[in-house]
Structures are given as structure tokens and as C-alpha cells.
Coordinates of C-alpha atoms (C1' of nucleotides) in Angstrom, one line a residue:
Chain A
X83 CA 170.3 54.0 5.9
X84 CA 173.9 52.4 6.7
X85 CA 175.1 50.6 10.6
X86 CA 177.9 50.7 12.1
X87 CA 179.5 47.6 12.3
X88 CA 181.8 47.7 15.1
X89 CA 182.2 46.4 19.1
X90 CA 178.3 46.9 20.3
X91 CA 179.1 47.8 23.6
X92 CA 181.2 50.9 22.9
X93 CA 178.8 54.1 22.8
X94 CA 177.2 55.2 19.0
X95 CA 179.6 58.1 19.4
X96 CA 182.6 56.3 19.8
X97 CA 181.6 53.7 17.2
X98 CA 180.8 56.2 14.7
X99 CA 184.0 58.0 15.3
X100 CA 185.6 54.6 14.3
X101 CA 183.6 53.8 11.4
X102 CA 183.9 57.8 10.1
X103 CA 188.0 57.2 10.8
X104 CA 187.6 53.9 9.0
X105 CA 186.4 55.2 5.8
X106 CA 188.9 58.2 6.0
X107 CA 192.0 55.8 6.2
X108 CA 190.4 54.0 3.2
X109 CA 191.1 57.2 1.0
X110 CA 187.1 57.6 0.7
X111 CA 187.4 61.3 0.6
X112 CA 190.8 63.0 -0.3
X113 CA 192.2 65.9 1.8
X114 CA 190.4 69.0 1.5
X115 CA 186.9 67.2 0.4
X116 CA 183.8 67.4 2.4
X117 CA 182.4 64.2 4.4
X118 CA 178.5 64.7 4.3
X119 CA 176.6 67.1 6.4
X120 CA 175.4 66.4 10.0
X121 CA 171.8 66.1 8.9
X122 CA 172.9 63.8 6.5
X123 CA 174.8 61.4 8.8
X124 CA 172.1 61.5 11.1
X125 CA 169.6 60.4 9.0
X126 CA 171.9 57.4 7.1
X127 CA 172.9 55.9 10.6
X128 CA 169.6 57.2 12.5
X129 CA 171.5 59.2 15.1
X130 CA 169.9 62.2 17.1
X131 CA 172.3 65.4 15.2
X132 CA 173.9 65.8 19.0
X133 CA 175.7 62.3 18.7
X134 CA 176.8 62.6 15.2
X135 CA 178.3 66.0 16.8
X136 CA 180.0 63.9 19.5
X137 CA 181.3 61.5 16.9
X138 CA 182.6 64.5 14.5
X139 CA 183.8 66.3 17.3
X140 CA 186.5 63.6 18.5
X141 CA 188.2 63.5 14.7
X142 CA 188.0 67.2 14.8
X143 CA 189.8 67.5 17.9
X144 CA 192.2 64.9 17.0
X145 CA 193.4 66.8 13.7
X146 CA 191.8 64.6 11.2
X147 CA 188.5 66.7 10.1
X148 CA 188.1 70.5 10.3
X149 CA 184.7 72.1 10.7
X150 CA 184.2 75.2 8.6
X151 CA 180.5 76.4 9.9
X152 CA 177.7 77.6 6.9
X153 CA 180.1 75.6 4.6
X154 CA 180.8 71.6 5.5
X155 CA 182.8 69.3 7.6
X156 CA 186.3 68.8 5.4
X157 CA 189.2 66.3 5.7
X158 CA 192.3 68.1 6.7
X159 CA 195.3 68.3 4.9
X160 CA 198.3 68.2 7.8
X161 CA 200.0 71.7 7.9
X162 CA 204.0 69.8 8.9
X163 CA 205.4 72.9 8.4
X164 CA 204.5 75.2 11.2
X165 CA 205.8 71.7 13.8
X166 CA 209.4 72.7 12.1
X167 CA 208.8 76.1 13.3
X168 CA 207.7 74.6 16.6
X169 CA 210.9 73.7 17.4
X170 CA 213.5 75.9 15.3
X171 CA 213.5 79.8 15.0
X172 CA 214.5 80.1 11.1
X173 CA 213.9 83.7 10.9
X174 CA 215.3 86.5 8.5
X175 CA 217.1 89.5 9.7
X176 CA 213.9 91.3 8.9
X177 CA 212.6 88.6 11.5
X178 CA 209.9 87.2 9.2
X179 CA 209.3 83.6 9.3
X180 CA 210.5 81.8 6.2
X181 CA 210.2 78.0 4.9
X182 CA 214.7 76.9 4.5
X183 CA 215.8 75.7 1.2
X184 CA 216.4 72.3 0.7
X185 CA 219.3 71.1 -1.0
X186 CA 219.5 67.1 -2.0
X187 CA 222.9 65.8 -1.3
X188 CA 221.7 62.2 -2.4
X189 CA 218.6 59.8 -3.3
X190 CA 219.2 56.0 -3.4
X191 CA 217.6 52.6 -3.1
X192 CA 219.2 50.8 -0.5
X193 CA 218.0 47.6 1.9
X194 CA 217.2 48.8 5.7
X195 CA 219.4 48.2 8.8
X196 CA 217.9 47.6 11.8
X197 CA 217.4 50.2 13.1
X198 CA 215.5 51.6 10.4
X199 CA 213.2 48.4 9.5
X200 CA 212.2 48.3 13.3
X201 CA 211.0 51.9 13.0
X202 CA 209.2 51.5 10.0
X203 CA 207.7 48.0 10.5
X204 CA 209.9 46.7 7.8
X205 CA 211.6 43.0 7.5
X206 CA 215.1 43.3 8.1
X207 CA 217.1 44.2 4.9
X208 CA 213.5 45.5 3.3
X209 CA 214.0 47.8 0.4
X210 CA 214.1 51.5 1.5
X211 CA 214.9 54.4 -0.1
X212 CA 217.8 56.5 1.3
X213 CA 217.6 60.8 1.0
X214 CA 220.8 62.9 2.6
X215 CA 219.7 66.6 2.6
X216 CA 220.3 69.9 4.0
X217 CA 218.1 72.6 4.7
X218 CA 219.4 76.6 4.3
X219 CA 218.7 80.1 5.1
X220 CA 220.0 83.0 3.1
X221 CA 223.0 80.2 2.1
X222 CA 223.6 79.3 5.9
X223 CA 223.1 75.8 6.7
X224 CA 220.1 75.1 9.4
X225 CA 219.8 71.5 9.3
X226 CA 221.2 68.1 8.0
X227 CA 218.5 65.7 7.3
X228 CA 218.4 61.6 6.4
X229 CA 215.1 60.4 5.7
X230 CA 214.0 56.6 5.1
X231 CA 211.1 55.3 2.9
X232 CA 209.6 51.9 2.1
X233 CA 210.5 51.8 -1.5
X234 CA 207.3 49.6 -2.3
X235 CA 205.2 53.2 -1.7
X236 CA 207.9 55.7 -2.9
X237 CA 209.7 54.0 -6.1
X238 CA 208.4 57.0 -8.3
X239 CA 210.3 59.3 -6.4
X240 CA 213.7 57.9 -7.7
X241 CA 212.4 58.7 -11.1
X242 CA 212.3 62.5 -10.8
X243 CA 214.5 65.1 -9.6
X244 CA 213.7 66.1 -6.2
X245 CA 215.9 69.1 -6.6
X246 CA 213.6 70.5 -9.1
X247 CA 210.6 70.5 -6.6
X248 CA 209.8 73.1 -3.5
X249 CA 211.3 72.3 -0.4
X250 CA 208.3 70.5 1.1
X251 CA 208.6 67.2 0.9
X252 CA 205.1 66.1 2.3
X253 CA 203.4 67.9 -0.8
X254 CA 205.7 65.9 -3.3
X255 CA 204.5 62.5 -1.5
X256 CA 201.4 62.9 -2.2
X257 CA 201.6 64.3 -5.6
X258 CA 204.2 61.7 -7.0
X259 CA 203.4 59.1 -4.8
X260 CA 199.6 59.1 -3.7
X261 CA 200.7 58.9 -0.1
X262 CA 199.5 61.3 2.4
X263 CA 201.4 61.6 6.0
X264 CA 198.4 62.2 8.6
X265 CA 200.3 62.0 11.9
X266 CA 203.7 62.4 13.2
X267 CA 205.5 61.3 16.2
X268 CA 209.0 63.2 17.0
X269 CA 211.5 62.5 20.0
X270 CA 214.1 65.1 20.5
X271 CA 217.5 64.6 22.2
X272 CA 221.1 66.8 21.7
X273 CA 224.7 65.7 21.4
X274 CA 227.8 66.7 20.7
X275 CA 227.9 67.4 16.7
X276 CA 230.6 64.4 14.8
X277 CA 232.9 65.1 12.0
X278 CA 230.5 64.2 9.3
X279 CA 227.2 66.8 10.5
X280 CA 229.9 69.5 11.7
X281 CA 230.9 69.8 8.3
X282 CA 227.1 69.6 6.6
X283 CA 226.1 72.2 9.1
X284 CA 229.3 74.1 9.1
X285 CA 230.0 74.2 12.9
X286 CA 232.8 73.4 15.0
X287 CA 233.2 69.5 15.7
X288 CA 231.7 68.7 19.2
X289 CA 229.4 71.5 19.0
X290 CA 225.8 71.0 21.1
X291 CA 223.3 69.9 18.5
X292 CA 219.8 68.9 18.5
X293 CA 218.8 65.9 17.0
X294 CA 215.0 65.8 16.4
X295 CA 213.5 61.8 15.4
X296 CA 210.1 61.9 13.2
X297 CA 208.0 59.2 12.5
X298 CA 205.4 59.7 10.1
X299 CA 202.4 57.6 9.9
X300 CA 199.4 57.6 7.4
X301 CA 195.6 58.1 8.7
X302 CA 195.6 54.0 9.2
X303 CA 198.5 54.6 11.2
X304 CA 201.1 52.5 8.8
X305 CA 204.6 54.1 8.8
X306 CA 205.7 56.0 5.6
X307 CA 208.7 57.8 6.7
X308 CA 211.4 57.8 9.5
X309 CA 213.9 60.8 9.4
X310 CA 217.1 61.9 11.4
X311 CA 217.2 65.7 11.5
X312 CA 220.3 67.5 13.1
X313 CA 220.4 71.5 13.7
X314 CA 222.6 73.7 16.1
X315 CA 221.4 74.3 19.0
X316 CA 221.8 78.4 19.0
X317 CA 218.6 77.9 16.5
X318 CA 216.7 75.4 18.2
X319 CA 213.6 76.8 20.9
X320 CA 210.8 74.2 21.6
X321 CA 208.2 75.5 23.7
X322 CA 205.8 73.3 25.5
X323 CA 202.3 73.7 28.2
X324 CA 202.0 71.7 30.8
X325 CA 199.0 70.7 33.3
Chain B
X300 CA 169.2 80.9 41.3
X301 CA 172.2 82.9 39.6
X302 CA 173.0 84.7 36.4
X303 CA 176.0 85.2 34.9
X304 CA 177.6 88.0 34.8
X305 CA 180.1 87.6 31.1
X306 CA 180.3 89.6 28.0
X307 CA 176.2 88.7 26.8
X308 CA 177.4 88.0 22.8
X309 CA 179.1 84.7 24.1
X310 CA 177.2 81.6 24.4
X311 CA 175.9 80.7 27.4
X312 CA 178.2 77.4 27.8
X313 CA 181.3 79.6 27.4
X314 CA 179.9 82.3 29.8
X315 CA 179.4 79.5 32.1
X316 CA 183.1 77.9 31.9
X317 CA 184.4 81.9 32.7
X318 CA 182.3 81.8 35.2
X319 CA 183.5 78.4 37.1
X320 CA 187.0 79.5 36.1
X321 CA 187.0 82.8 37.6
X322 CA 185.5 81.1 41.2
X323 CA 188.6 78.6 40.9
X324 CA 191.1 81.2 40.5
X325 CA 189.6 82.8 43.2
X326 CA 189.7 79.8 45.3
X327 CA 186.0 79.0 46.0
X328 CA 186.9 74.9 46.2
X329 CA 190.1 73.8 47.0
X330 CA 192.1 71.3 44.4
X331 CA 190.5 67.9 45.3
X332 CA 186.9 69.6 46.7
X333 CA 183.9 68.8 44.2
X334 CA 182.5 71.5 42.1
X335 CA 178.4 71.0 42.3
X336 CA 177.1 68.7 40.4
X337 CA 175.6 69.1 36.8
X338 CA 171.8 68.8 38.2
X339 CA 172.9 71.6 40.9
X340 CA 174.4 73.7 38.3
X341 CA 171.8 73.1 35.8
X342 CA 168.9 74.5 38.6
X343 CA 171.2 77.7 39.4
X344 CA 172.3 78.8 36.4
X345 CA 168.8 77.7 34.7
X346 CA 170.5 75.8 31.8
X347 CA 170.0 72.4 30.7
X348 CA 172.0 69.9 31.1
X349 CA 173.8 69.9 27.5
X350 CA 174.9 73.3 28.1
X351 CA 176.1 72.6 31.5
X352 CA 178.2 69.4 30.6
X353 CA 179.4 71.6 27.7
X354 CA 181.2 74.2 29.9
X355 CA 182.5 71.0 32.2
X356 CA 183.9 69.4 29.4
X357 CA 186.2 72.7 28.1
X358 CA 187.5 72.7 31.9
X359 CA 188.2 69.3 31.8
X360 CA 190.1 69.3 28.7
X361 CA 192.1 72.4 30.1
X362 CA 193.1 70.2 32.8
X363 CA 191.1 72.2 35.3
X364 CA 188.5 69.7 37.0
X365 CA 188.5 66.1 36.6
X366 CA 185.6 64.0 36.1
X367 CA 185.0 60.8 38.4
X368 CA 181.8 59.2 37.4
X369 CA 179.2 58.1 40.2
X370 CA 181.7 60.1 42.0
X371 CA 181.5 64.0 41.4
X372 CA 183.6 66.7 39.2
X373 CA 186.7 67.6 41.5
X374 CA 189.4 70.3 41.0
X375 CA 192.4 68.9 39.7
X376 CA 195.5 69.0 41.9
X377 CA 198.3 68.9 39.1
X378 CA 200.8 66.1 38.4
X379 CA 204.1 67.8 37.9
X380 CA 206.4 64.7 38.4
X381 CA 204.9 63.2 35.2
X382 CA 205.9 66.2 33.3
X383 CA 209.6 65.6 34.5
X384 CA 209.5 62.2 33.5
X385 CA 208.4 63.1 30.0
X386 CA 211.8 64.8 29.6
X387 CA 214.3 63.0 31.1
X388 CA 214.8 59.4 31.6
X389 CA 215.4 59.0 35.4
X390 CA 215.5 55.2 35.9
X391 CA 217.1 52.5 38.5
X392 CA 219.1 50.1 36.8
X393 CA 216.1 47.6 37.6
X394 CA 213.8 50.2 35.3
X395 CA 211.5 51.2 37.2
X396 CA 210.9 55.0 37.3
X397 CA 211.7 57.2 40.7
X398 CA 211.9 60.5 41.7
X399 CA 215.4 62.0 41.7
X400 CA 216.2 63.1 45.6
X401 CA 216.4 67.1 46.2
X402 CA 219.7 68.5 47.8
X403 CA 218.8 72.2 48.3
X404 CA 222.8 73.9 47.8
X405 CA 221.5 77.3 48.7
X406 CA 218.3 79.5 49.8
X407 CA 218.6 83.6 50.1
X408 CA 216.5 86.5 49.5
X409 CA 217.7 88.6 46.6
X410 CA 216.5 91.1 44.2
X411 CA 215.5 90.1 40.7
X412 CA 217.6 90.8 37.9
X413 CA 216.4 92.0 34.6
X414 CA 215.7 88.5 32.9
X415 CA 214.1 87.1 36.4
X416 CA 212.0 90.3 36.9
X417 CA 211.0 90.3 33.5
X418 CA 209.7 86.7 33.5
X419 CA 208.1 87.0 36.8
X420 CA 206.0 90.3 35.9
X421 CA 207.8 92.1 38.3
X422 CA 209.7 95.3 38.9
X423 CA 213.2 95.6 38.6
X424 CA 214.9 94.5 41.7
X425 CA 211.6 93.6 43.5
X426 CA 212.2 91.3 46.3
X427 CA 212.9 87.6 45.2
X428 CA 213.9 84.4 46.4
X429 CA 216.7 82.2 44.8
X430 CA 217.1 78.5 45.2
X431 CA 220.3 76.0 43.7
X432 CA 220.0 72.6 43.7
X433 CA 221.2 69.9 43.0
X434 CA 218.7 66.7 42.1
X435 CA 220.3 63.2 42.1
X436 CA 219.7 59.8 41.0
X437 CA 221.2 57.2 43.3
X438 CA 224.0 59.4 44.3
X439 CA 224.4 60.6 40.5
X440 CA 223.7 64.5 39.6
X441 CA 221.0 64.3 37.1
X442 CA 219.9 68.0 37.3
X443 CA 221.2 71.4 38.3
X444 CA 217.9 73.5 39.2
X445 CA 218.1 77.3 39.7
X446 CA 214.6 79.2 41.2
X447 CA 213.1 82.0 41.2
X448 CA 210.4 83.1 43.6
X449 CA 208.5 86.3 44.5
X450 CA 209.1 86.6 47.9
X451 CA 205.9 88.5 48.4
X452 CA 204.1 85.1 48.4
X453 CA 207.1 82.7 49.0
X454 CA 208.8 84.7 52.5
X455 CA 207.6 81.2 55.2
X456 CA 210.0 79.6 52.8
X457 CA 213.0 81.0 54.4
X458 CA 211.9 80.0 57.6
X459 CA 212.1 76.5 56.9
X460 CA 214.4 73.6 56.2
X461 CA 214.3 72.7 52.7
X462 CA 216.5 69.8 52.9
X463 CA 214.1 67.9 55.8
X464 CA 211.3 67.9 53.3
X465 CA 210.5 65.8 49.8
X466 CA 211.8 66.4 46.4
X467 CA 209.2 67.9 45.3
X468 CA 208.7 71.8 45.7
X469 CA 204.9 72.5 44.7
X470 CA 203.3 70.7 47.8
X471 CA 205.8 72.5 49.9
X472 CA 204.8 75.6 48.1
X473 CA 201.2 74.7 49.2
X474 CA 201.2 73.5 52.1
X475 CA 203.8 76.3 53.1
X476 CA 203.1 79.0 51.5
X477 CA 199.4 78.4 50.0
X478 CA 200.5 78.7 46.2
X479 CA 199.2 76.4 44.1
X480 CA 200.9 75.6 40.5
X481 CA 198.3 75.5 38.2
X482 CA 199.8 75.5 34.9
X483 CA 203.6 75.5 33.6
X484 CA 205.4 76.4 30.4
X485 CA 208.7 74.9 29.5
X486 CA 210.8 76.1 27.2
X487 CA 214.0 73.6 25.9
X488 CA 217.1 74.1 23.8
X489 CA 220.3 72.8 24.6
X490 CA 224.5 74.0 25.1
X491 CA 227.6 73.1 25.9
X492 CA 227.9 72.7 29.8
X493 CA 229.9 75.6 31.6
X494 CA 232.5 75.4 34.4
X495 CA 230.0 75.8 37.0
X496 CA 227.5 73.1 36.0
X497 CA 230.0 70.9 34.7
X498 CA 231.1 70.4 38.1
X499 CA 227.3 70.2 39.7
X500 CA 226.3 67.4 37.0
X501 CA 229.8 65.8 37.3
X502 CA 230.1 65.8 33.6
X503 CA 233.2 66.9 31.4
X504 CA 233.5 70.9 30.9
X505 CA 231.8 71.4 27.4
X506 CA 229.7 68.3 27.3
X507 CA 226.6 68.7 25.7
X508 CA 223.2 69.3 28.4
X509 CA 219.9 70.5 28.0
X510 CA 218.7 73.4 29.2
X511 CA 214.9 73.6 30.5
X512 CA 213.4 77.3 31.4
X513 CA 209.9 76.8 33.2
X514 CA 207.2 79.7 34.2
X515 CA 204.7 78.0 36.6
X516 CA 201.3 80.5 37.1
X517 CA 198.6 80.2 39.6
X518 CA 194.7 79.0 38.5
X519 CA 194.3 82.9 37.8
X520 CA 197.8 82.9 35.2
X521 CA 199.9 84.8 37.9
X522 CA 203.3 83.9 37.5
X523 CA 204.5 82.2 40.4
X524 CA 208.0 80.9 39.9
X525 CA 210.7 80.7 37.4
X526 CA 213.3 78.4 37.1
X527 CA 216.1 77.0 34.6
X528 CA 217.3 73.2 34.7
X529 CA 220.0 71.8 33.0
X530 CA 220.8 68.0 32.4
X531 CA 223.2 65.7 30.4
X532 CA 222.0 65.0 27.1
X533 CA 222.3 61.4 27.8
X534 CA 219.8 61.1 29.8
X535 CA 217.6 63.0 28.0
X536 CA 214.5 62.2 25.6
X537 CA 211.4 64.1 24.8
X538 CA 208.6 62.5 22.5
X539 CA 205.6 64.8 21.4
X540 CA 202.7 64.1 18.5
X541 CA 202.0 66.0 15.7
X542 CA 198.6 66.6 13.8
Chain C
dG78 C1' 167.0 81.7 0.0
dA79 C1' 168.8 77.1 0.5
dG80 C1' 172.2 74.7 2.9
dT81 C1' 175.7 74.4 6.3
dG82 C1' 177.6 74.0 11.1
dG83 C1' 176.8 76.2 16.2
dT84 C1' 174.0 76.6 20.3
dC85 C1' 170.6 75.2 23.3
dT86 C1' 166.6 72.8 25.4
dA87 C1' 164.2 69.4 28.4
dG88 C1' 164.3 65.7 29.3
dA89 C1' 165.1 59.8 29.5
dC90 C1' 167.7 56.0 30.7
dC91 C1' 172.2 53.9 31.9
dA92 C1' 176.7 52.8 34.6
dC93 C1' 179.0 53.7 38.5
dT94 C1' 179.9 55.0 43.6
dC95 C1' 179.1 54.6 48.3
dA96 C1' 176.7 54.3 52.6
Chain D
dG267 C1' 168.9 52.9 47.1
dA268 C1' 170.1 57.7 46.6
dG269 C1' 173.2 60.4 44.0
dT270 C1' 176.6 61.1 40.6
dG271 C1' 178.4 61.6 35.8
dG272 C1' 177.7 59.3 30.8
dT273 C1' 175.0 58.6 26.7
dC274 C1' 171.3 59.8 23.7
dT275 C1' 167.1 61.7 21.7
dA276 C1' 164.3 64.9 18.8
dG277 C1' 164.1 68.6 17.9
dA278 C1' 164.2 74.5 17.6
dC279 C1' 166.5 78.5 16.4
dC280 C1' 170.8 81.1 15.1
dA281 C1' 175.1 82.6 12.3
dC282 C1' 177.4 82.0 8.4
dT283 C1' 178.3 80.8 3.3
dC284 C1' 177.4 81.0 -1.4
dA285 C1' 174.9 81.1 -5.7

DNA sequence: GAGTGGTCTAGACCACTCA
DNA sequence: GAGTGGTCTAGACCACTCA
């Protein structure tokens, strides 16, 4: 038997949700493990099975557990690539969907400007890591990428070659780094393209392009990455309900 | 005492929700009436109250009813200004937010072209109604809005003047015409401005503006109107999470 | 067949609203 | 104080998974 430790006055539901999201930001279980059954959870907090339901329910919603029934209750490991297909139709001739290349134009310690420190919670001038990159289909440019990183996380990633892995970078993060991106936040505006991205993406200068802002955050909700991600707007469809 | 009358395989919560959904779409309670309460519903549908709250709750998370505690479950009459705001950043120079004035250019019955029809669910030159117009932000253009109705359910609109009512169309539609938007889509990308709407947005010919394509459908997922906005990238900002 | 999540019951008691 | 939704219990039984 266990208690939750947290604000009395909130429900059991909520504070269980809390305390389960707790333990989850603390790495207890990796992605892909099982937390412990319903009838388990019950009995260590001495909850009726319909509030530990309540409790489970509100992560599952929320993205950060997945519910597989006859089997378990699982952390889930965030699927970042279908969001790039939210909002970009890469798409063969044959009109299957297909993951672009990535091509690393450059990887480099640098110290943050201000911009960059105030997204990722950084002192000014905090060491980052700097990574230029383009993404292709069939050899055709799609995007032109910058991504920042706290260097005290990612330093190992300057130690290998990044052009020698897939083009997911997520899945390298956590393998080479032990870091695992749980949420994202992205803000998307268009201008006209400049010199420098008309010639990454290979479109005329002052062409309409999309620039799409990501912010990803860990399951404590620290920031781990901030990237700049340019594409031409002929490719770019972002779809969106509204009630 | 009822039954209900729903595929018998699904569980009884879900049957439950179809149920209530169907009567909204079919206009038993108007947006802002009360549904019955969860005792009420319990005693006619001879459920308990779990199962009850558990049909409730999908509605509510669909955006369908609204819960006011102590108070009832009422339908929800949708917010569609908030959805404007989430795109575009329409503020005073003080900073507070405000919605951009309506300045109706035209109004005329016409017949659908293919695209229109097509979006609309409706035959090839079936009956329409087009609207332009202009929306503006202390005298500035901000958007250039171009609408689509079926005139079937839109014809008192003709017989009115637009530009003596509020910016906002959907109350007009309901107060009007007795269409109420329920749900929209939105669909974004961007280009460069044309002749035409470079001179409604009082922008430079080529500049680059967004271009928002919305389907609005009734509670029962009829479409009722189309339209296609487009407004200066400058202004324009979109932020949405990712799990 | 043992173990898991999914559905459902028949309530009790609480917090809030409103006349 | 009557009526509403919000939380919570202590289960029962079902559907599915997996050895």
C-alpha cells in the first residue's frame, strides 16, 4: 500500500493522475513498458478500479499512456512523424506516403542568442548545439531545417555522424542521448523565401514559404529542442477541426 | 421509459450518446436549452448513472453539450470568433483583442461551380449564394473572405442588408435563416497574393498571404457553407500541440 | 486458463446553483 | 432547501491476449 502525496483537496483522480505522471517524468518506466494493472493500482493506493480508470484515462487521453485491452496499460513512445505529415503532403508519384531524406549540411557547438536561450529556458550565451539540414524527396528539396539543443543533454551527438543514421532524429535522441521528446508545441507562419533558404530549397527568391516553429519538451515538460523548419508552400496542407 | 433503438453489439453508453446525438441534429433542444438531467435520463433509459455520465462525457468532449454544475447539461452554441483569433493576430495597438468589422462588397445568387458544388455536396450548378468581403481592422484590410452558400437554406439572406448587421455571419445565419454551424474544418496553406486581392488587402502584388478554406456542417454533418480567406502573412500565427 | 482492460450497476455523499 | 452535476465505492461480468 503507497499514498498519494499531493494537494488534498484536488479529487483522488486528479491526484493520482499527478502522482502516475510524476513517476513517468522520472523515467520509472521507459517507453513501451507496462505501468501495473488496474487491479494492481487499486489495491496499492486503495482506490475503487473506477477511479484508478478516471486517473488512467486522463494520461491516456493526453498522449502519455496507451491502453492495449487483455494485455496492459503501456507508456507511449510519441509517433513525431505522422505531425510532419500533418502539415506537408510528401508524396511519391505513385502517391504513397514516404518519410524525406535528411541530408546534414552542418553540426556544431555554438553559445545561444537570444532568441534561442529564451525558447529553450537557457541563460543567455548557454552552450547549444547548432544542426543546418535539409530534408528530400526523390533528390527534390522539401524542407530546410535549423535545430537547437542544450549541449549539456546532447554532447554525444557531436561524437557520431548523424549522416550515417535514418532520417528520424527523435529515435537517435534517445538512443545516443537517453533523452526522449514527449510533447511538442509548433506555431506556423509564411513569408516571402530569402536568398539563403531559396537556394537550400531551390526556389525562386521571394517565393511564399511556410515556416513551421517546434518546441519540443520532455514528459516533465523541460525543453530539449527548438527548430526553424522552412518548406514551399505548393507542399504545405494543414488541416484542422474546429468546435 | 425508453429503449434505444442503435446497432445492439455497441455498449449501451455509446448507444446512448447516438441516441442524444441524433435528437440534437434533429433539433429536439435548441443550443443553450438543457438536455435532462442525468437522474432523468438514468430513469428513462434504465441505466445507471455511470453509464449515463459516460455518454455525457463523449458529447462534451465533442464539443456538443456543456456541463454547468448545480446548473444543468446545455447544448453548446459554438464560439467561432475564438477560432479566428487562433489564426490571425487581430490586435489594437493598446493589445487588446477585437473583432475585425465586416464590409459586405457583394451578395448574388449564382450557380456553383465545380470546386463549390463539390465541397458543398451539391449538384453541379445547383443554386448558390456568393458573398465578398472585405474584414478590417481599424480601417486596415486584414482579410478578403469569399462565401459559399446553398441557397436552398440561405434564400432570406438576400432579402436583407448585410452591411446593417454585426461582423459575424453564424448568428445572422441563425437568427435569419435557422442554420446553425455546428462544426467547421479549416484547411491552411499559403501563396503569393494575386492582383485582385492584393488590391482588397492593400498589400504589394506578390506578397506572401495565407490562404484559409473552411467547410462549416450543421449538428447532423450537413455542409452548410464554404468559404476561402486570405490574409497577410504578417499578421498571421497559428500554434497547435503535438502528442 | 490466468491475467488484462472494457462495460456496467446501484447506489452514497459532496459542491454548487438558484429561488 | 430542492435540484443539479462531480466524485467515489465495491464490486460483477465480458472480451481479449497469451502461454
Amino acid at each position: 500500500m503507497n499514498s498519494l502525496s499531493s494537494d488534498v483537496r484536488l479529487p483522488l483522480y486528479q491526484r493520482l493522475r499527478d502522482h502516475l505522471a510524476q513517476q513517468i517524468a522520472n523515467n520509472r518506466w521507459r517507453p513501451g513498458e507496462a505501468i501495473p494493472t488496474e487491479a494492481a493500482l487499486s489495491a496499492e493506493y486503495q482506490l475503487s478500479t473506477g477511479t484508478v480508470r478516471k486517473a488512467v484515462d486522463a494520461l491516456v487521453s493526453e498522449g502519455i499512456l496507451e491502453r492495449q485491452q487483455g494485455r496492459g496499460t503501456f507508456i507511449r513512445r510519441p509517433q513525431f512523424q505522422s505531425s510532419l505529415f500533418r502539415f506537408f503532403r510528401f508524396q511519391t508519384a505513385a502517391g504513397e506516403r514516404q518519410v524525406p531524406e535528411s541530408r546534414i549540411l552542418s553540426i556544431e557547438p555554438v553559445t545561444a542568442p537570444s532568441a534561442v536561450a529564451q525558447a529553450l529556458g537557457l541563460p543567455l550565451e548557454a552552450p547549444v548545439i547548432r544542426i543546418v539540414r535539409v530534408r528530400l524527396l526523390e533528390v527534390q528539396p522539401v524542407l530546410a531545417e535549423e535545430i537547437w539543443l542544450p549541449r549539456s543533454r546532447f554532447q554525444a551527438l557531436l561524437e557520431i555522424d548523424l549522416n550515417r543514421q535514418g532520417p528520424l532524429l527523435y529515435p537517435i535522441y534517445e538512443e545516443v542521448c537517453g533523452q526522449v521528446v514527449a510533447y511538442a508545441e509548433e506555431t506556423l507562419t509564411a513569408e516571402s523565401v530569402n536568398h539563403l533558404h531559396a537556394r537550400l530549397l531551390q526556389v525562386p527568391v521571394n517565393s511564399p514559404v511556410v515556416v513551421i516553429e517546434r518546441l519540443a519538451r520532455d514528459y516533465a515538460g523541460t525543453p530539449l529542442e527548438w527548430r526553424r523548419s522552412r518548406g514551399h508552400a505548393e507542399h504545405f496542407r494543414y488541416s484542422v477541426d474546429i468546435r
